[in-house]
Coordinates of C-alpha atoms in Angstrom, one line a residue:
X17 CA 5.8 -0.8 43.9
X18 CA 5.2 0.1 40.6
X19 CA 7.7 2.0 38.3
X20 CA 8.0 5.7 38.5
X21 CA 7.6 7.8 35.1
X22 CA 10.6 9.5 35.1
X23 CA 14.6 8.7 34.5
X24 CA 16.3 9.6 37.0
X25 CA 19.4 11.8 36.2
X26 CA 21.9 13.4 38.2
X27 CA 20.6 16.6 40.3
X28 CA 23.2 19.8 39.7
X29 CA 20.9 22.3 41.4
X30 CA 22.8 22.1 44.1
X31 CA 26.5 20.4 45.8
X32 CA 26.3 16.9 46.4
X33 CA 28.7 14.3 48.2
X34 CA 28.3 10.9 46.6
X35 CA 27.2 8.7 49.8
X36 CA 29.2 5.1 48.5
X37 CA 26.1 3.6 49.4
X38 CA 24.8 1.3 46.2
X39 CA 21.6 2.6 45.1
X40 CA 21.5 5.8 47.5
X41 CA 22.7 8.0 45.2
X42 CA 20.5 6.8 42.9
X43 CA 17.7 7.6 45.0
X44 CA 19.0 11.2 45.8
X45 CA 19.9 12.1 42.4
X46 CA 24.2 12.1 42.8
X47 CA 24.3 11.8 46.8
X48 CA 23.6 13.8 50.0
X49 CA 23.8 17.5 50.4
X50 CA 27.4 19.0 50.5
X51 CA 28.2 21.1 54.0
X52 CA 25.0 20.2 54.9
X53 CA 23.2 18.2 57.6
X54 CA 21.1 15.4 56.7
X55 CA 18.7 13.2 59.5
X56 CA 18.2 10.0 59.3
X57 CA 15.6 8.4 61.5
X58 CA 14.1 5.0 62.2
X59 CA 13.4 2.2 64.7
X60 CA 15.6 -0.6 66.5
X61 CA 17.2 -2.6 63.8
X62 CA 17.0 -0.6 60.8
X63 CA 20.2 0.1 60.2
X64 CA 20.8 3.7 60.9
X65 CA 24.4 3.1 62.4
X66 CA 25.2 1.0 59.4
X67 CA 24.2 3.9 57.3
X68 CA 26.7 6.1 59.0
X69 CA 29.5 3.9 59.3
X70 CA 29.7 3.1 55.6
X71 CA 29.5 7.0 54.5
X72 CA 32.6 7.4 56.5
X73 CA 34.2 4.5 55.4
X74 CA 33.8 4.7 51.7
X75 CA 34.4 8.5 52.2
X76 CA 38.1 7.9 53.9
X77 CA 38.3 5.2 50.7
X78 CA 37.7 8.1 48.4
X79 CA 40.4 10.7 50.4
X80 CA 37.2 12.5 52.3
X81 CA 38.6 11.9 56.4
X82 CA 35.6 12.1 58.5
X83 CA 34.5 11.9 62.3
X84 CA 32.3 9.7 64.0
X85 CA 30.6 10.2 67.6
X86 CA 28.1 7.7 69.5
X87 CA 26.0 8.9 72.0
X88 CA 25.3 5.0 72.9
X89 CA 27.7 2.1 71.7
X90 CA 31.3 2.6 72.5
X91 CA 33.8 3.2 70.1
X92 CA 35.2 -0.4 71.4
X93 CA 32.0 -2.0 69.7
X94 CA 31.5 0.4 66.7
X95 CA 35.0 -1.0 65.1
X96 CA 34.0 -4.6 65.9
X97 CA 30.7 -3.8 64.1
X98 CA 32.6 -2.3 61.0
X99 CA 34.7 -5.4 61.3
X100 CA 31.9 -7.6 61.1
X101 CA 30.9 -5.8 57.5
X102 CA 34.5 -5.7 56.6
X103 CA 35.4 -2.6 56.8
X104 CA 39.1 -1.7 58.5
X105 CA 38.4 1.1 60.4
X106 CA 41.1 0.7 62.6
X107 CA 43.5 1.1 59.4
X108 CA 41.8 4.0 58.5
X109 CA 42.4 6.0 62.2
X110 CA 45.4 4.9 62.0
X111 CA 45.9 6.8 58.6
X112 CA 44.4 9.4 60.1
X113 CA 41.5 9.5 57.9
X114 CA 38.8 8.4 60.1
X115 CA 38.3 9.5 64.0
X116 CA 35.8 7.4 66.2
X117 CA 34.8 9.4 69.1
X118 CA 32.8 7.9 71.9
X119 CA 30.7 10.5 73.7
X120 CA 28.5 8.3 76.3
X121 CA 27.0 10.5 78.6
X122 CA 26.5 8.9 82.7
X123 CA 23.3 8.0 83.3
X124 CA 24.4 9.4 86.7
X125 CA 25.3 12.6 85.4
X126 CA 24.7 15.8 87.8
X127 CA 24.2 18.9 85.9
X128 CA 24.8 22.6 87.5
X129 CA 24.4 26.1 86.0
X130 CA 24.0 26.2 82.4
X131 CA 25.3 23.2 80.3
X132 CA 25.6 24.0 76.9
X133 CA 27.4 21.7 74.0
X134 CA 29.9 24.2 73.4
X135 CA 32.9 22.2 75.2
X136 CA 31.9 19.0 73.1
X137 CA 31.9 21.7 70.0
X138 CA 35.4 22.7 70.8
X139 CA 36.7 19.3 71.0
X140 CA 35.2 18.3 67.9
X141 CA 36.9 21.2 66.0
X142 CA 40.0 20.5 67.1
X143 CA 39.9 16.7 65.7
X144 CA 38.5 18.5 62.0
X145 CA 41.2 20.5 61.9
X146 CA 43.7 17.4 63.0
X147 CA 42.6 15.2 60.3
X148 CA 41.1 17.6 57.6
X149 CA 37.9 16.3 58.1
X150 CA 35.3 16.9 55.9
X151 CA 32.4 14.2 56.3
X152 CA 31.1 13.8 60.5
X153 CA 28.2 11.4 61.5
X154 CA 26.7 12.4 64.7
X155 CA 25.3 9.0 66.6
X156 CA 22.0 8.6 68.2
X157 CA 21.9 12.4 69.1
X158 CA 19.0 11.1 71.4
X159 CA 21.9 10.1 74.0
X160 CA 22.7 13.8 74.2
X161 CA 19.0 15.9 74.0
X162 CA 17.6 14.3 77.0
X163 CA 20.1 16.0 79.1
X164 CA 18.2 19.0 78.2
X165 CA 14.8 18.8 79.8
X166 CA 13.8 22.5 79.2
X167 CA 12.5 22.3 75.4
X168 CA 13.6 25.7 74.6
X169 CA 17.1 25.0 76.2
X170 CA 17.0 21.8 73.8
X171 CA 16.3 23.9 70.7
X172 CA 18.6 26.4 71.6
X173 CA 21.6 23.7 71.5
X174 CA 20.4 21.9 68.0
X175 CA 20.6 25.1 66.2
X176 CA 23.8 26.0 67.8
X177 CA 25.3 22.2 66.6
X178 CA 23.6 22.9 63.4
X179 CA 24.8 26.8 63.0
X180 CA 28.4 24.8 64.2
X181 CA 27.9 22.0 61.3
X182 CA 27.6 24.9 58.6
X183 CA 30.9 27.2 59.7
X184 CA 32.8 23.8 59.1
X185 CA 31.4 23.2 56.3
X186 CA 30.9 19.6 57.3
X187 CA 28.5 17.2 55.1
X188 CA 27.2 15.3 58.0
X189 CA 24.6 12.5 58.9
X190 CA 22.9 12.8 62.0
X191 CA 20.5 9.9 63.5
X192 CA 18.0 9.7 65.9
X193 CA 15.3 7.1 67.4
X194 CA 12.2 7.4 65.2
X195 CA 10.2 10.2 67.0
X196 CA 6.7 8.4 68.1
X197 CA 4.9 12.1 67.8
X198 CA 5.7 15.6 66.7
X199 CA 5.7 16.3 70.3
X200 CA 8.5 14.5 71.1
X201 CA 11.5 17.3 71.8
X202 CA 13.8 16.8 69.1
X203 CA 11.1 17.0 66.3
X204 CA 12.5 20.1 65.5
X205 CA 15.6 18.6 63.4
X206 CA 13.0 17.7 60.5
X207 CA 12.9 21.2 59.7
X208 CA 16.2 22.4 60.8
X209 CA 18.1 19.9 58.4
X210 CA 18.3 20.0 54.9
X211 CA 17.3 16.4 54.0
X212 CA 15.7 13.8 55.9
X213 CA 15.4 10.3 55.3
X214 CA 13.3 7.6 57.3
X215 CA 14.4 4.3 57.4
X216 CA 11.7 1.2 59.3
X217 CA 11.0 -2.6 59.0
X218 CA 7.9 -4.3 58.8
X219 CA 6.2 -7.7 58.7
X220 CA 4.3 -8.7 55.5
X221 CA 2.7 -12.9 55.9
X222 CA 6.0 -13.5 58.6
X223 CA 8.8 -11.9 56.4
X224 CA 10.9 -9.0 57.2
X225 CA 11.4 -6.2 54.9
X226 CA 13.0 -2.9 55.6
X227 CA 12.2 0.4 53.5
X228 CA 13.9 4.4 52.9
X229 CA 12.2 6.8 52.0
X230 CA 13.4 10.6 51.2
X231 CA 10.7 12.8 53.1
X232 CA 12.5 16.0 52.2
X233 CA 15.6 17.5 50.4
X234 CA 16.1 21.0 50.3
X235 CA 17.0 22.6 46.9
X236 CA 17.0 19.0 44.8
X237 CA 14.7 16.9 43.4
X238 CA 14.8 13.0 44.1
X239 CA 13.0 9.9 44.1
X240 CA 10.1 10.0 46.7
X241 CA 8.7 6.5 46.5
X242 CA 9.8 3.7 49.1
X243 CA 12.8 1.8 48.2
X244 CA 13.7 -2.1 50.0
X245 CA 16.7 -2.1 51.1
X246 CA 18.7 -4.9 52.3
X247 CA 21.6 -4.9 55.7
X248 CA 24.3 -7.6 53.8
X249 CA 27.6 -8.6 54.5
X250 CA 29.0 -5.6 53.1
X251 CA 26.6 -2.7 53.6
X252 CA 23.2 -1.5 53.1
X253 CA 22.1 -2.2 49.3
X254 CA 19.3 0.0 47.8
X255 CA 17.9 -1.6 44.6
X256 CA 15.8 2.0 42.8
X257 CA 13.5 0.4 40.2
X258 CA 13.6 3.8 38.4
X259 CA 17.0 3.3 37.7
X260 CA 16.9 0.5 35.4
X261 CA 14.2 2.0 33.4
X262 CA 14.7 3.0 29.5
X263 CA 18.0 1.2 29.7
X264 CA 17.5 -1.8 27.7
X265 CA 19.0 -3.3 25.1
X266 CA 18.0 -3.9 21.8
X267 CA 16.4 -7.5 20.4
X268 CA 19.4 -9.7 18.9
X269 CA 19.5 -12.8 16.4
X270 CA 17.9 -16.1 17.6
X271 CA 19.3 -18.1 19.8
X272 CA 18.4 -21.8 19.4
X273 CA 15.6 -23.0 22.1
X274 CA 17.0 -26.6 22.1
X275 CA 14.3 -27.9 20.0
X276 CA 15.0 -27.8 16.3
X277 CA 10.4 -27.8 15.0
X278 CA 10.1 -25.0 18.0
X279 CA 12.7 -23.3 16.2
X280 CA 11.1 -22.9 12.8
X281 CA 7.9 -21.8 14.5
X282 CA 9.7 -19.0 16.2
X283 CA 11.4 -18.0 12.7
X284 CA 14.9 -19.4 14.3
X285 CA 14.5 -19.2 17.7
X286 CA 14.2 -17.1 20.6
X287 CA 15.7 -13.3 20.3
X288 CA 19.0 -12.6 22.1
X289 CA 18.2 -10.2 25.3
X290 CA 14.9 -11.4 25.2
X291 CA 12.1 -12.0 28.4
X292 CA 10.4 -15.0 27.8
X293 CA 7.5 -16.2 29.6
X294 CA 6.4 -20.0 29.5
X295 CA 3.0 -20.5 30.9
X296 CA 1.1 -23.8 31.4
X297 CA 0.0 -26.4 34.5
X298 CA 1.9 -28.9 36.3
X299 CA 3.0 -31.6 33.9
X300 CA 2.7 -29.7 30.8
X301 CA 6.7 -29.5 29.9
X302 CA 7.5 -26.5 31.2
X303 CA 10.9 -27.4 33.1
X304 CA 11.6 -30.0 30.0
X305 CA 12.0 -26.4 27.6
X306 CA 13.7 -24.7 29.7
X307 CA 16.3 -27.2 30.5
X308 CA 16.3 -27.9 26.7
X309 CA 17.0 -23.5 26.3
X310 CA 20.1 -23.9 28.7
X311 CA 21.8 -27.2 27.9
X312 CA 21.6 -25.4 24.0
X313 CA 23.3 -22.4 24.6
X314 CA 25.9 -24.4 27.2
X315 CA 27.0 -26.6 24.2
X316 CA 27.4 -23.5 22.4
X317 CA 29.8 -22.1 24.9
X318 CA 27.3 -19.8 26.2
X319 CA 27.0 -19.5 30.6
X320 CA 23.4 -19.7 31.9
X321 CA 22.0 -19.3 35.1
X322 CA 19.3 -21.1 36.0
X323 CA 17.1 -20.0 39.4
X324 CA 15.1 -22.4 40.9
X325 CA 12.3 -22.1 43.5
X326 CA 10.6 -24.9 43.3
X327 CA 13.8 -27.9 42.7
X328 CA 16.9 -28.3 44.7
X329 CA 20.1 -28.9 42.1
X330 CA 20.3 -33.0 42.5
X331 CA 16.6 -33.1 42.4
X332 CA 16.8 -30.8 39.0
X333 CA 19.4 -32.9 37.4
X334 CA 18.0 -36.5 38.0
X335 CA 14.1 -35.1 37.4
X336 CA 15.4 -34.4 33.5
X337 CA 17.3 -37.3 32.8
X338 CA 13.6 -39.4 32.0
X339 CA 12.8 -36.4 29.2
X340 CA 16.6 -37.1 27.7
X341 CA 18.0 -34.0 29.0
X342 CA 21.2 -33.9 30.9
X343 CA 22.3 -31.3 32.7
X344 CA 25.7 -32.6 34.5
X345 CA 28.0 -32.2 31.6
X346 CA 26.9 -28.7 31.1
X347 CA 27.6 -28.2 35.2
X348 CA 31.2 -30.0 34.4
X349 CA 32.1 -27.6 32.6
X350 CA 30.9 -24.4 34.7
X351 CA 28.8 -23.2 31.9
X352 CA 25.6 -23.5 33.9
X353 CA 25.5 -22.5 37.5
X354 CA 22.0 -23.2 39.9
X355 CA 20.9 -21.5 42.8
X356 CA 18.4 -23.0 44.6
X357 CA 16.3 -21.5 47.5
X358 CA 12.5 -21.3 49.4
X359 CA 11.2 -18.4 48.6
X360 CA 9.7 -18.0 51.8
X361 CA 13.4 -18.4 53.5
X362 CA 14.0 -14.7 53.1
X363 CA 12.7 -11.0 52.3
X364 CA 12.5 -10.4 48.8
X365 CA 15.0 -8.0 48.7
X366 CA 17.7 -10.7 49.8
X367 CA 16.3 -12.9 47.0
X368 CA 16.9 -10.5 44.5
X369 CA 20.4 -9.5 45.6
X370 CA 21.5 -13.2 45.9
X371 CA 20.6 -13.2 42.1
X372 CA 22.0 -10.1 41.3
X373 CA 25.5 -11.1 42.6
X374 CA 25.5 -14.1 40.9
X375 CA 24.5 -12.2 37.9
X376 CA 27.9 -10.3 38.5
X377 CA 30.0 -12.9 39.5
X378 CA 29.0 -15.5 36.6
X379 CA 28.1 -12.7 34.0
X380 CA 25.6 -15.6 32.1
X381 CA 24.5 -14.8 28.5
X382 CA 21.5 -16.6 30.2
X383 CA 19.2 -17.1 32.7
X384 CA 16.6 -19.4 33.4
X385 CA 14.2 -18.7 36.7
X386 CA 11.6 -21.3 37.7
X387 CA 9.0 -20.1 38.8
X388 CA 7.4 -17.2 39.1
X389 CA 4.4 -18.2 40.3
X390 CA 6.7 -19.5 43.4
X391 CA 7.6 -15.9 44.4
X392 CA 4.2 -15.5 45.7
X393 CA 5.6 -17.0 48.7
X394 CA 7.9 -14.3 49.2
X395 CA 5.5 -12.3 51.4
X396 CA 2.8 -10.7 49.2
X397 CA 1.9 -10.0 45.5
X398 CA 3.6 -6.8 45.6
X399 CA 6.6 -8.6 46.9
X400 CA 7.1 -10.9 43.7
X401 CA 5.9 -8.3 41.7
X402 CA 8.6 -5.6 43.3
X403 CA 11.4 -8.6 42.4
X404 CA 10.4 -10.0 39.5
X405 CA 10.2 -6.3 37.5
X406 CA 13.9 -5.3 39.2
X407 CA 15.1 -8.7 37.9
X408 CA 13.5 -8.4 34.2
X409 CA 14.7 -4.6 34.3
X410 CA 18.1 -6.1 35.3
X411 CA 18.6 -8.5 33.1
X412 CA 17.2 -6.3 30.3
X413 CA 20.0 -3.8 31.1
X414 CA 22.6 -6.3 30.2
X415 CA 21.0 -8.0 27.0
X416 CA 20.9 -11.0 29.5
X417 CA 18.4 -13.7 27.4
X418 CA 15.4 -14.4 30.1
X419 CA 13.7 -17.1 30.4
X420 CA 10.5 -17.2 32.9
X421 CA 8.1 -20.2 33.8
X422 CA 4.7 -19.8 35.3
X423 CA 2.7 -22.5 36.8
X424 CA -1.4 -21.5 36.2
X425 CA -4.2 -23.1 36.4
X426 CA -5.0 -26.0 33.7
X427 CA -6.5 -24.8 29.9
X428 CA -9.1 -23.0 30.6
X429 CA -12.6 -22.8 28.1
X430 CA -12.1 -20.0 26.1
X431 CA -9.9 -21.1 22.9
X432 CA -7.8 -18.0 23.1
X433 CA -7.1 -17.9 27.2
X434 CA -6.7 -14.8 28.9
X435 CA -3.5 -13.2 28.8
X436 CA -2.9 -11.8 32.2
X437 CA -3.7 -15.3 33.6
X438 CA -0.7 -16.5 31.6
X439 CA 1.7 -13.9 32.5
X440 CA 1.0 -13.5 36.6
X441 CA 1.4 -9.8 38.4
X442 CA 0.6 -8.2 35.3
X443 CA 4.1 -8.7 33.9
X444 CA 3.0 -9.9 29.8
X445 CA 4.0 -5.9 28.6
X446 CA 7.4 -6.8 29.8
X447 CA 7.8 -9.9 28.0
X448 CA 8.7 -10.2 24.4
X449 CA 7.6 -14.1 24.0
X450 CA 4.5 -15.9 25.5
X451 CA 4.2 -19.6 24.9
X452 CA 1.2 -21.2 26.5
X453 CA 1.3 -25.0 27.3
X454 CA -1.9 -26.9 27.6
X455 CA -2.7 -30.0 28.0
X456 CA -6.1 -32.4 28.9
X457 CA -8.0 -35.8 28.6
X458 CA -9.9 -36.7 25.0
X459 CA -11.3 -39.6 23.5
X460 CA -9.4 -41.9 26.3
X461 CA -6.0 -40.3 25.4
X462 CA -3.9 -37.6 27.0
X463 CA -2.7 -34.6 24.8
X464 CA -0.7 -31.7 25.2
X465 CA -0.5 -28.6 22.9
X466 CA 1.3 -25.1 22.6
X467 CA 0.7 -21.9 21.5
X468 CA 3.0 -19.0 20.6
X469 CA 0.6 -16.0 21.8
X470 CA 3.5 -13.6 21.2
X471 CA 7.1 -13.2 19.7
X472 CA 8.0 -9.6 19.3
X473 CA 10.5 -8.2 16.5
X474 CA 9.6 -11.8 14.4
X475 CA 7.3 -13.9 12.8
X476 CA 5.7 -17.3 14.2
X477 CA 3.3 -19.2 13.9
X478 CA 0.2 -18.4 15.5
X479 CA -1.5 -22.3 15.3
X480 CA -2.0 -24.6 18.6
X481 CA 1.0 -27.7 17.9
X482 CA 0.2 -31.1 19.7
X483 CA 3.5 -32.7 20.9
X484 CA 4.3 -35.3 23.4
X485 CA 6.8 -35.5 26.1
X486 CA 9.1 -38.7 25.8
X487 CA 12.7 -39.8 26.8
X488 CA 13.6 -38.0 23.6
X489 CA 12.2 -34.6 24.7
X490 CA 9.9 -32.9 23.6
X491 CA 8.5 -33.9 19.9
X492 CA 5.9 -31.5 18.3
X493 CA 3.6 -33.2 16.2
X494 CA 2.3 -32.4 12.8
X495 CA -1.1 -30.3 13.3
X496 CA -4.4 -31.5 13.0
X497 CA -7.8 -30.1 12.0
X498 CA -10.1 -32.2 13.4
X499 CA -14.0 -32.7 13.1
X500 CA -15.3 -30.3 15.7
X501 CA -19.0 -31.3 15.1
X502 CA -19.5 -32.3 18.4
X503 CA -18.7 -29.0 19.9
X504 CA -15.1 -29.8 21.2
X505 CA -13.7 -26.5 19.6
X506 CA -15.6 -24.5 22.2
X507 CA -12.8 -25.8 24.1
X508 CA -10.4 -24.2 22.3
X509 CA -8.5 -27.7 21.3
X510 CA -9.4 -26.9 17.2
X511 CA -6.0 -27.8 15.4
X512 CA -5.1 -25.6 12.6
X513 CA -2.2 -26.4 10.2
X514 CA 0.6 -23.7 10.3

């Protein structure tokens, strides 16, 4: 999903009632319609009920009471629901600031003369006016319109709830079954509401994903692309991308990178709040740098998250004791925290939530993810490209110091390689340092070298280095120029002396 153009900003055109629900007023520009009704559709599983239940809720948190009727579930197994997300609803009745009504109609039901909802009406007044109500979500109304089999009968009672919904002045949420075709009898709310959201899940390479997407909203602007969105332990949790955008913080003073000569190449180090990007193929040192980056800041007091898709923690911690770097002490001390997972285990959006709340519990001046060529595994290209730009945008946002490694193909011919192959998904605008690590077979000996393609805001050295990869670390080497003669520098391994 690529980013959209605009920053969002807060709509005033019209009311608005923030909806509690993190990133959903983002996405609606301050929150749904005030006094108006608002439909939310979708399939089995996609969280409409959820959606509901937490407007209520963080409404009663916020002094709104509100109402809620199910057509289906019983009340019985709506408050064990809320309870599973941990939300007290059973408090919050008792406070008299939220009323669960269960409105199951018989299967067996008879109907004579002319049924109309006016008797379900009346009873729902009374309950606003017993609790003040001013938020009401209305429960798969599909449990109520297929009493009416006469289709003008059936329109005739949705604009009589809806003319009902505006006397109260009631901001409400309504949900129904996602309609299959426009013929289907309660079509008719699309254009009777004032905002309509569609909520549905899909499978992308055997991972789930679920997406919303505003299809109307009368009298505001808002964000119309599709947005992932995530049912967690404590809600549903939107993550906009347009909301991060423009919000960035400045380039800081170096930070050390661990390596003293690397250092002096980079003019002191790497930028605070800056997205690095180190590139090169298995073996090349990668991991070793990175480690290097966060054991550095760790010893200067600094917390660092380091992501890992590719090493569980033990594995990680005895794989960089043969380069001479030692992570435990820096773990001791709770200045570097790991998490470890297959990127295949989950959807991205639960990836990038996971790292997100760790963001927000550890609040790291760091963070470290390996690798991004792993979050291909996530489901699709767009997938790792819709988390990796959320997380650079993220970390961006809090002058959080990135650092990236990619895993690409070995050097390739051209001396100066290409640079989207370094960066992956097309990410190398968002990145403010690209070093390239190469690293091949000549003359019966094995050499590695790197490159600083770019540093922005400072001035490096823009020479290939040869260095080596002992129990010491890594050790950059003094450069060469050698006799290329023989043709060798149409492999792009001429040496130039900084």
């Amino acid at each position: 999903m690529a980013p959209t153009t605009s920053t969002p900003t807060p709509d005033s055109t019209i009311p608005k009632t923030p909806s509690g629900i993190a990133g959903l007023d983002e996405i609606l520009l301050g929150g749904l319609p005030q006094g108006r009704a608002t439909l939310i559709s979708g399939g089995p599983g996609t969280g409409k009920t959820v959606v509901g239940l937490e407007f209520l809720y963080q409404g009663a948190l916020a002094g709104e009471a509100g109402i809620f009727i199910t057509f289906e579930e019983s009340a019985h197994a709506i408050r064990r629901n809320a309870q599973a997300m941990g939300w007290d609803i059973q408090a919050l009745e008792a406070d008299s600031k939220l009323f669960v009504m269960q409105a199951e109609v018989p299967t067996d039901l008879v109907l004579s003369g002319e049924f109309t909802i006016d008797g379900l009406l009346a009873i729902l007044e009374g309950q606003v006016q017993a609790i003040g109500a001013r938020r009401i979500v209305i429960d798969a109304l599909d449990g109520l319109l297929w009493l009416f089999q006469d289709p003008r009968r059936q329109q005739n009672q949705l604009h009589a709830l809806y003319r009902w919904l505006r006397r109260q002045e009631l901001t409400a949420i309504i949900t129904t079954k996602q309609a299959d075709t426009t013929t289907d009898l309660y079509y008719i709310l699309d254009y009777l509401v004032d905002c309509v959201l569609r909520l549905d899940q899909r499978i992308v390479r055997q991972v789930m994903t679920r997406r919303l997407r505003v299809l109307k909203y009368r009298g505001s602007a808002f964000l119309s692309n599709e947005y992932p969105y995530i049912i967690a332990r404590r809600g549903i949790e939107l993550i906009p991308i347009s909301t991060v955008q423009l919000q960035q913080h400045p380039l800081g003073p170096p930070v050390s990178t661990g390596n003293h000569p690397l250092d002096q190449l980079l003019n002191g180090g790497f930028r605070r709040a800056a997205s690095i990007l180190i590139a090169g193929s298995s073996g090349t040192g990668k991991t070793t740098l990175a480690c290097s980056f966060a054991v550095a800041a760790c010893a200067r007091g600094e917390r660092v998250l380091y992501v890992s898709f590719e090493e569980a923690e033990e594995a990680l911690v005895q794989t960089m004791l043969s380069p001479g770097v030692d992570l435990q002490p820096a773990l001791a001390a709770e200045r570097l925290q790991i998490l470890t997972a297959m990127p295949e285990s989950v959807g991205v959006e639960e990836h990038l939530l996971r790292v997100l709340r760790a963001i927000e519990s550890f609040q790291p001046h760091h963070l470290v993810l390996e690798a991004i060529s792993a979050c291909r595994r996530m489901g699709s290209e767009q997938a790792a490209f819709d988390f990796l730009v959320r997380l650079v945008d993220c970390c961006k946002a809090r002058g959080i110091t990135a650092l990236y490694t990619n895993q690409i193909r070995p050097a390739p011919a051209e001396p100066y390689p290409n640079v989207e192959e370094i960066s992956g998904f097309g990410l190398s605008s968002f990145m403010d340092v690209l070093l390239l690590l190469q690293q091949r077979w000549w003359q019966q000996s094995y050499e590695r070298r790197l490159l600083i393609i770019k540093a922005r805001g400072s001035q490096h050295s823009h020479h290939f280095h040869p260095f080596t990869i002992s129990n010491a670390g890594i050790t950059l080497l003094p450069s060469v120029v050698r006799d290329t003669t023989d043709g060798d520098s149409a492999n792009g391994w001429e040496e130039a002396a900084p």
